XYZ file of C-alpha atoms in Angstrom:
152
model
C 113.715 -7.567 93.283
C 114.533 -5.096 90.690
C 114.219 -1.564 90.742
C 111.640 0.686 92.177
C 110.580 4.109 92.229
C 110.015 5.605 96.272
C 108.580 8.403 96.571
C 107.418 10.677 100.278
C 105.696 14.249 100.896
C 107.735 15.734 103.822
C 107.030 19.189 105.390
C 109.444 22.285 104.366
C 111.593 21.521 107.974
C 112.078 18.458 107.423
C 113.317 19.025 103.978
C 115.791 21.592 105.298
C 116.754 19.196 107.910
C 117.730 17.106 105.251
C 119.117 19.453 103.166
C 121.955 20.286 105.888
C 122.690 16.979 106.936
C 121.517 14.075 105.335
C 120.439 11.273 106.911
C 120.567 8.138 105.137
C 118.385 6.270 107.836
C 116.073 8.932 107.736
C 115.667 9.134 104.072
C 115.326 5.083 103.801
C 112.110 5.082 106.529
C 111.019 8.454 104.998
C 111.007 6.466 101.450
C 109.139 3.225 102.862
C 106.374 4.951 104.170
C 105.704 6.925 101.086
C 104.420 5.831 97.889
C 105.789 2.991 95.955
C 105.442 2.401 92.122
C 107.675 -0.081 92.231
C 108.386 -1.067 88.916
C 106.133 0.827 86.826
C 108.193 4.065 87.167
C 109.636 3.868 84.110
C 107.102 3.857 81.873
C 104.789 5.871 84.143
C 107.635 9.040 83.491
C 107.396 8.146 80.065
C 103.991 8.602 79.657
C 103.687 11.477 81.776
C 106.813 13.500 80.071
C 107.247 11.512 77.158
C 111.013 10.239 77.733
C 113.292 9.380 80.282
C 115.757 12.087 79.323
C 113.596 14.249 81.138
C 113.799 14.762 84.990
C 110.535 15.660 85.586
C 108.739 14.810 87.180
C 110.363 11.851 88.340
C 113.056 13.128 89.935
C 113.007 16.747 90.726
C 115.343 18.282 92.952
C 118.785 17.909 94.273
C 120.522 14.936 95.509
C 120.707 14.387 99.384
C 122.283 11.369 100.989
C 124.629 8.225 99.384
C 124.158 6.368 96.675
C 120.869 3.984 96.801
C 121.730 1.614 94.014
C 120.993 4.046 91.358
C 121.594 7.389 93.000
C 120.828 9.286 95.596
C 117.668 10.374 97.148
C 116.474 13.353 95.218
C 114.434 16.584 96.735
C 112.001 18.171 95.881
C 111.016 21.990 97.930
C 108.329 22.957 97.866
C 108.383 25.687 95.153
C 109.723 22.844 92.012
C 106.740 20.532 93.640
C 104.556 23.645 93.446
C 105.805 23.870 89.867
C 105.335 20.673 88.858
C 101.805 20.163 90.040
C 100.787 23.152 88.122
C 102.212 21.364 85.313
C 100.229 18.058 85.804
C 96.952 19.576 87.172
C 95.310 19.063 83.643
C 96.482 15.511 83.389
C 93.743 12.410 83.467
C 94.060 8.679 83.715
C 92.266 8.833 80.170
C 95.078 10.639 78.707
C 97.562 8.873 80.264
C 95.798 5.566 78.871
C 95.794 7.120 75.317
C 99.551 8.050 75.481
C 100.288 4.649 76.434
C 102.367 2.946 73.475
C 103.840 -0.311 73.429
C 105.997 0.379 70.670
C 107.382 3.156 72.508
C 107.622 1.379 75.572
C 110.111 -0.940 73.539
C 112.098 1.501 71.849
C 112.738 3.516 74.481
C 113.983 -0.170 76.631
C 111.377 0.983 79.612
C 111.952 -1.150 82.389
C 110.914 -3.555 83.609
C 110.217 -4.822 79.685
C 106.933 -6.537 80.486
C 106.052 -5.113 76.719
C 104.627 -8.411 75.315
C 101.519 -8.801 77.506
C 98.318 -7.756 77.082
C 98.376 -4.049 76.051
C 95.076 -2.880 77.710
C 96.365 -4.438 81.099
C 99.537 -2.697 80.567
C 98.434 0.886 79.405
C 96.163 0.418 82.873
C 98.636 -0.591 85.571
C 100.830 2.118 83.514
C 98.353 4.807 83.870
C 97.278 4.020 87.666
C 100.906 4.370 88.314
C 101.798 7.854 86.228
C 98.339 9.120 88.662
C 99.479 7.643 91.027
C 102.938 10.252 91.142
C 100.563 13.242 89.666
C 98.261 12.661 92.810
C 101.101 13.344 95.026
C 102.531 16.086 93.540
C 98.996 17.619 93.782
C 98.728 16.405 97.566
C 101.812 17.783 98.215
C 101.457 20.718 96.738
C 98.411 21.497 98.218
C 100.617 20.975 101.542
C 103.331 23.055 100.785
C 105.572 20.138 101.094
C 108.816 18.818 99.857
C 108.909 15.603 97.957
C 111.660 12.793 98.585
C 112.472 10.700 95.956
C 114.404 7.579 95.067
C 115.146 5.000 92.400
C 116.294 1.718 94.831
């Protein structure tokens, strides 16, 4: 199974509703019917911020809810996704494709350390995933929504 990266635009009441009084059940069927990069998310944040030291834009936000396996649910209002989009609304699949770096990938031990197969394949499914988030964010934004996130 591994781990995966979960992702789901909610609206700002929502979010609040979430905010003061997490819902665990909520926030798992929230997370399955969002977006799902499943094991990509790794590398995808390292090609869109260049390390995983960096929480963005990954996970942005506070923590709501228990422990998933690697954390909590994380979210996102609307003004940090507003933020963040702005920050990504220049980014293409081209550059993402051109940041992609196996060597990189193996240095920095980016799960799910696929690194040794074909690197044109891999910069791809990396890149379609790393748009994948950016697309959201810019969705969401758009919105005015919240976005709930998870590592599971």
């Amino acid at each position: 199974m591994g781990m995966r990266y979960q992702a789901s635009a909610i609206d700002p009441t929502l979010a609040d509703r979430l905010l003061a009084d997490p819902d665990d059940d909520l926030i798992d069927e929230l997370l399955d019917a969002g977006l799902d990069l499943d094991k990509m998310w790794h590398a995808a944040q390292i090609v869109l911020a260049g390390t995983m030291e960096a929480e963005e834009p990954l996970l942005t936000g506070q923590a709501v809810g228990d422990d998933m396996g690697y954390g909590p649910a994380v979210l996102a209002l609307p003004p940090d996704v507003a933020r963040v989009a702005a920050s990504l609304e220049s980014v293409t699949r081209a550059q993402l494709i051109a940041r992609f770096d196996v060597a990189d990938m193996r240095a920095q031990m980016a799960y799910p350390m696929v690194w040794d197969e074909d690197p044109d394949e891999l910069a791809a499914e990396v890149a379609d995933a790393a748009m994948t988030l950016v697309d959201a964010y810019r969705q969401a934004a758009a919105q005015g929504h919240a976005i709930l996130s998870a590592i599971t």
